[in-house]
Short mmCIF file of C-alpha atoms in Angstrom, two decimals:
data_model
loop_
_atom_site.label_atom_id
_atom_site.label_comp_id
_atom_site.label_asym_id
_atom_site.label_seq_id
_atom_site.Cartn_x
_atom_site.Cartn_y
_atom_site.Cartn_z
CA MET A 4 0.00 0.00 0.00
CA SER A 5 1.30 3.45 -0.93
CA LEU A 6 -0.48 6.66 0.05
CA ASP A 7 0.58 10.25 -0.37
CA ILE A 8 0.27 12.78 2.43
CA GLU A 9 -2.99 14.27 1.07
CA GLN A 10 -4.63 10.85 1.15
CA ILE A 11 -3.38 10.34 4.70
CA SER A 12 -4.80 13.69 5.78
CA ASN A 13 -8.26 12.68 4.58
CA LEU A 14 -8.38 9.43 6.53
CA PRO A 15 -10.61 9.21 9.63
CA LEU A 16 -8.66 8.85 12.85
CA ASP A 17 -9.48 5.15 13.22
CA GLY A 18 -8.09 4.61 9.74
CA ILE A 19 -5.06 6.69 10.66
CA PHE A 20 -4.46 4.41 13.64
CA LEU A 21 -4.41 1.33 11.39
CA LEU A 22 -2.28 3.07 8.81
CA SER A 23 0.14 4.35 11.43
CA THR A 24 1.73 0.95 11.88
CA TRP A 25 3.05 1.19 8.33
CA GLN A 26 3.23 4.79 7.22
CA LEU A 27 3.78 7.14 10.14
CA ASN A 28 6.69 7.98 12.40
CA PHE A 29 6.98 4.75 14.42
CA GLN A 30 10.38 3.37 15.38
CA GLU A 31 9.05 -0.19 15.21
CA LEU A 32 8.26 0.14 11.50
CA ALA A 33 9.63 -2.49 9.19
CA GLY A 34 11.51 -1.57 6.04
CA GLN A 35 13.17 1.72 5.25
CA CYS A 36 11.21 3.71 7.85
CA ARG A 37 12.51 1.63 10.75
CA GLY A 38 14.78 3.79 12.88
CA ASN A 39 13.82 6.94 10.98
CA ASP A 40 14.67 10.36 12.41
CA CYS A 41 11.45 12.13 11.43
CA LYS A 42 10.13 14.56 14.02
CA LEU A 43 7.05 13.97 16.13
CA ASN A 44 4.87 16.04 13.78
CA GLU A 45 6.20 14.43 10.59
CA ALA A 46 5.34 11.28 8.68
CA CYS A 47 7.96 8.89 7.38
CA MET A 48 7.27 8.13 3.72
CA PRO A 49 9.13 5.30 1.95
CA ARG A 50 10.88 6.21 -1.30
CA GLY A 51 12.76 3.45 -3.07
CA THR A 52 15.32 2.09 -0.64
CA ASP A 53 15.24 5.33 1.39
CA TYR A 54 12.61 7.51 3.07
CA TYR A 55 11.69 11.16 3.44
CA CYS A 56 9.87 13.14 6.15
CA VAL A 57 6.68 15.07 5.42
CA PRO A 58 4.97 17.49 7.87
CA LEU A 59 1.76 15.98 9.19
CA PRO A 60 -1.60 17.71 8.83
CA MET A 61 -2.75 19.34 12.06
CA LYS A 62 -5.30 16.64 12.94
CA LEU A 63 -2.56 14.03 12.70
CA SER A 64 0.08 15.93 14.65
CA GLU A 65 -2.43 16.55 17.44
CA ASN A 66 -3.14 12.83 17.72
CA ILE A 67 0.25 11.33 16.91
CA THR A 68 1.20 10.74 20.55
CA GLN A 69 -1.93 8.62 20.90
CA LEU A 70 -0.75 6.47 18.00
CA ARG A 71 2.62 5.64 19.49
CA PRO A 72 2.74 2.44 21.55
CA ARG A 73 3.07 3.01 25.30
CA ASP A 74 4.14 -0.60 25.66
CA CYS A 75 3.97 -3.89 23.78
CA SER A 76 0.23 -4.28 24.31
CA ASP A 77 -0.38 -1.29 22.02
CA LEU A 78 1.27 -2.91 19.01
CA PRO A 79 -0.97 -4.12 16.18
CA GLN A 80 -2.47 -7.59 16.57
CA GLY A 81 -0.35 -10.02 14.61
CA SER A 82 2.95 -8.35 15.48
CA CYS A 83 5.77 -10.82 16.02
CA SER A 84 7.93 -11.17 19.11
CA GLY A 85 10.97 -8.92 18.86
CA VAL A 86 12.53 -5.58 19.74
CA TYR A 87 10.32 -2.48 19.42
CA THR A 88 10.53 1.14 20.50
CA ILE A 89 7.89 2.29 22.99
CA TYR A 90 6.76 5.68 24.29
CA PRO A 91 5.38 5.35 27.84
CA SER A 92 6.28 8.96 28.70
CA ASP A 93 8.61 11.66 27.46
CA GLU A 94 11.37 9.02 27.36
CA THR A 95 11.61 6.65 24.43
CA PHE A 96 13.39 3.31 24.69
CA ASP A 97 13.60 -0.14 23.16
CA VAL A 98 12.08 -3.23 24.73
CA TYR A 99 11.60 -6.87 23.84
CA CYS A 100 7.95 -7.73 23.19
CA ASP A 101 6.83 -11.31 23.79
CA MET A 102 3.79 -12.32 21.74
CA ASP A 103 4.07 -16.09 22.23
CA THR A 104 4.74 -17.25 25.81
CA ALA A 105 1.48 -16.17 27.43
CA GLY A 106 -0.49 -14.49 24.68
CA PHE A 107 -0.09 -11.15 22.93
CA GLY A 108 1.46 -7.91 24.13
CA TRP A 109 3.89 -8.61 26.99
CA THR A 110 6.78 -6.21 27.69
CA VAL A 111 9.78 -8.20 28.96
CA PHE A 112 12.02 -6.62 31.60
CA GLN A 113 14.13 -9.62 32.62
CA SER A 114 15.40 -12.58 30.62
CA ARG A 115 17.80 -15.36 31.55
CA MET A 116 18.50 -18.34 29.36
CA ASN A 117 22.14 -19.42 29.17
CA GLY A 118 24.36 -17.59 31.65
CA SER A 119 25.98 -15.42 28.96
CA VAL A 120 25.43 -12.21 30.98
CA ASP A 121 26.77 -11.61 34.49
CA PHE A 122 23.86 -10.46 36.69
CA PHE A 123 25.96 -9.84 39.81
CA LYS A 124 26.15 -6.13 39.09
CA GLU A 125 26.00 -2.79 40.89
CA TRP A 126 23.17 -0.34 41.54
CA ILE A 127 23.76 1.86 38.49
CA ASP A 128 23.74 -1.18 36.20
CA TYR A 129 20.36 -2.29 37.49
CA GLU A 130 19.07 1.26 37.35
CA ILE A 131 19.81 1.85 33.66
CA GLY A 132 19.75 -1.75 32.48
CA PHE A 133 22.24 -4.12 30.87
CA GLY A 134 22.55 -7.07 28.52
CA ASP A 135 21.12 -7.88 25.10
CA LEU A 136 17.37 -7.45 24.51
CA LYS A 137 17.41 -10.50 22.24
CA SER A 138 19.11 -12.69 24.81
CA GLU A 139 19.81 -12.09 28.52
CA PHE A 140 19.07 -8.68 30.02
CA TRP A 141 17.64 -6.50 32.76
CA LEU A 142 15.67 -3.61 31.26
CA GLY A 143 16.53 -1.15 34.04
CA ASN A 144 14.68 -0.14 37.19
CA LYS A 145 14.13 3.41 35.95
CA PHE A 146 12.39 2.06 32.85
CA ILE A 147 10.34 -0.48 34.79
CA ASN A 148 9.19 2.43 36.96
CA LEU A 149 8.35 4.56 33.91
CA LEU A 150 6.24 1.75 32.53
CA THR A 151 4.40 0.72 35.68
CA SER A 152 3.70 4.31 36.73
CA SER A 153 1.89 4.96 33.43
CA GLY A 154 -0.96 2.55 34.16
CA THR A 155 -1.97 -0.59 36.05
CA TYR A 156 0.10 -3.64 35.14
CA ASN A 157 0.10 -7.33 35.85
CA ILE A 158 3.24 -9.46 35.75
CA TYR A 159 3.83 -12.90 34.29
CA ILE A 160 6.93 -14.83 35.38
CA HIS A 161 7.87 -17.81 33.21
CA LEU A 162 10.24 -20.38 34.73
CA GLU A 163 11.93 -23.40 33.13
CA ASP A 164 14.19 -26.07 34.62
CA PHE A 165 16.93 -28.13 32.96
CA GLU A 166 14.63 -31.12 32.55
CA GLY A 167 12.26 -29.30 30.22
CA ASN A 168 9.56 -28.55 32.78
CA SER A 169 8.02 -25.10 33.03
CA ARG A 170 5.90 -23.24 35.56
CA TYR A 171 4.55 -19.72 35.83
CA ALA A 172 3.59 -17.18 38.46
CA GLU A 173 1.24 -14.34 37.58
CA TYR A 174 0.26 -11.36 39.73
CA SER A 175 -2.71 -9.17 38.92
CA GLU A 176 -1.00 -5.94 40.00
CA PHE A 177 2.68 -5.07 39.78
CA SER A 178 4.61 -1.82 40.01
CA VAL A 179 8.05 -0.54 40.92
CA GLY A 180 8.52 2.80 42.65
CA ASP A 181 10.89 5.52 41.50
CA ALA A 182 14.48 6.19 42.58
CA THR A 183 13.38 8.06 45.72
CA THR A 184 11.82 4.80 46.98
CA ASN A 185 14.85 2.74 45.91
CA TYR A 186 12.56 1.11 43.36
CA THR A 187 10.23 -0.46 45.90
CA LEU A 188 8.27 -3.50 44.74
CA ASN A 189 4.47 -3.52 44.92
CA VAL A 190 2.79 -6.77 43.92
CA THR A 191 -0.46 -8.57 44.70
CA GLY A 192 -2.93 -11.12 43.35
CA TYR A 193 -0.99 -14.35 42.77
CA SER A 194 -2.14 -17.14 40.47
CA GLY A 195 -0.19 -19.82 38.65
CA THR A 196 1.62 -23.15 38.88
CA ALA A 197 5.00 -22.20 40.36
CA GLY A 198 3.79 -21.14 43.79
CA ASP A 199 3.93 -17.67 45.30
CA SER A 200 7.58 -16.92 46.06
CA LEU A 201 7.27 -13.14 45.94
CA MET A 202 4.77 -12.88 48.78
CA SER A 203 5.86 -15.85 50.89
CA THR A 204 4.30 -16.02 54.36
CA VAL A 205 6.94 -18.46 55.69
CA ASP A 206 8.47 -17.58 59.08
CA ASN A 207 6.17 -14.66 59.81
CA ASN A 208 6.65 -13.01 56.41
CA ILE A 209 10.39 -12.41 56.74
CA TYR A 210 10.80 -13.52 53.11
CA ASN A 211 7.83 -11.56 51.75
CA GLN A 212 9.28 -9.32 49.05
CA ASN A 213 6.22 -7.15 48.54
CA GLY A 214 6.99 -3.63 49.75
CA MET A 215 10.74 -4.22 49.75
CA MET A 216 13.30 -1.85 48.26
CA PHE A 217 15.71 -3.06 45.60
CA SER A 218 19.19 -4.07 46.77
CA THR A 219 22.47 -4.69 44.97
CA LYS A 220 25.94 -5.69 46.12
CA ASP A 221 26.92 -2.03 46.53
CA LYS A 222 23.61 -0.73 47.92
CA ASP A 223 22.08 -2.69 50.79
CA ASN A 224 18.40 -1.81 51.30
CA ASP A 225 17.20 -5.10 52.78
CA ARG A 226 15.95 -5.83 56.30
CA SER A 227 18.68 -8.28 57.18
CA SER A 228 21.70 -7.64 59.38
CA ARG A 229 23.82 -8.96 56.49
CA SER A 230 23.82 -7.92 52.85
CA CYS A 231 21.42 -10.30 51.11
CA ALA A 232 22.74 -9.29 47.69
CA LEU A 233 26.32 -10.17 48.63
CA THR A 234 25.32 -13.33 50.46
CA PHE A 235 23.12 -14.68 47.68
CA GLN A 236 25.04 -13.34 44.67
CA GLY A 237 22.21 -11.34 43.20
CA ALA A 238 20.21 -8.13 43.08
CA TRP A 239 16.57 -8.21 44.15
CA TRP A 240 13.80 -6.96 46.39
CA TYR A 241 15.28 -8.72 49.41
CA ASN A 242 13.61 -8.83 52.79
CA ASP A 243 15.47 -11.03 55.32
CA CYS A 244 16.37 -12.47 52.83
CA HIS A 245 14.32 -14.15 50.06
CA TYR A 246 12.12 -16.91 48.70
CA SER A 247 12.99 -16.01 45.11
CA ASN A 248 16.28 -14.89 43.60
CA LEU A 249 15.85 -14.68 39.84
CA ASN A 250 18.91 -12.45 39.36
CA GLY A 251 21.18 -14.88 41.22
CA ALA A 252 24.17 -16.83 39.92
CA TYR A 253 23.70 -19.04 36.87
CA PHE A 254 24.22 -22.67 37.94
CA ILE A 255 23.32 -25.81 36.00
CA GLY A 256 20.43 -27.26 37.98
CA LYS A 257 21.37 -28.66 41.38
CA HIS A 258 24.00 -26.77 43.36
CA SER A 259 25.55 -27.38 46.79
CA SER A 260 25.40 -23.76 47.90
CA LYS A 261 22.08 -22.55 49.26
CA ALA A 262 19.77 -19.94 47.72
CA ASP A 263 22.39 -18.12 45.62
CA GLY A 264 21.29 -19.42 42.23
CA ILE A 265 18.30 -18.58 40.07
CA ASN A 266 15.94 -19.88 42.71
CA TRP A 267 12.15 -19.95 43.04
CA GLY A 268 11.62 -21.46 46.45
CA THR A 269 8.03 -22.63 46.09
CA TRP A 270 8.91 -24.74 43.06
CA LYS A 271 12.52 -25.97 43.23
CA GLU A 272 13.51 -24.75 46.70
CA PHE A 273 17.05 -23.42 47.22
CA HIS A 274 19.54 -25.96 45.86
CA TYR A 275 18.28 -25.92 42.28
CA SER A 276 19.03 -23.10 39.84
CA LEU A 277 16.64 -22.66 36.93
CA LYS A 278 17.63 -22.82 33.28
CA SER A 279 15.59 -19.85 32.10
CA THR A 280 13.37 -17.12 33.45
CA LYS A 281 11.35 -14.37 31.86
CA MET A 282 9.65 -11.53 33.73
CA MET A 283 7.18 -9.53 31.69
CA ILE A 284 4.34 -7.11 32.22
CA LYS A 285 1.13 -6.10 30.49
CA ARG A 286 -1.03 -3.02 31.06
CA HIS A 287 -4.66 -3.36 32.06
CA LYS A 288 -6.55 -1.76 29.18
CA GLU A 289 -8.72 1.20 30.06
CA PRO A 290 -12.44 0.78 29.26
CA PHE A 291 -13.69 2.73 26.27
#
């Protein structure tokens, strides 16, 4: 399909929304418009193997921010899993969108699969993110906060062991506070097959991670007399200390040390490190 700017300007806004996934200034566009540098009030128009930028009519420029995806759930139905650019606020950044594991539209903020990335990192690393969006990564606490402060989100945690078994934990509400709260975790509403390791009630809730601040090896915000991050080789919302440790050391299944691997206590307890994990969120859609 090829339309000129006059034809675009005459489209109704619902048609513009559908068209926007191919013609307008979206970083997730395929083809020559992917990664374009057109301004917010310009359309990217393919031309041969290149593109050019055309000023948008007023009715488009006024509505263009509504056409940009706030997260992966705003992408067009039928979009494939992969890296896309999203616009949850004034900041724009790339994320990995999972359209296969648990249905359409999940924004992934943590992925572990092979131990290729060292997760025993410092505060600044976890704040801004690290790794490869197509492999192992942590999106960054500041970006998780930007996302979860822009709406109501649920979280889906996919877990897999080295024997090919998988489990999941889903929570109906999930958010992470901003830097002034040390990226405090807020989570509620468990369902799933892996057991609830984020809100464990074992030993009078000393492992319950809901309401906990984030801790790393160089910034101890937990409730323990020791540094949980240093002790358990990770970075997490530790209490005193944990029932889950998905940013722990990458071991191959069973390990002699206790609770310092990629552990989910309610499934594999604390001497078994998981093969892969994926933490991803989806926004509750507002009613029309």
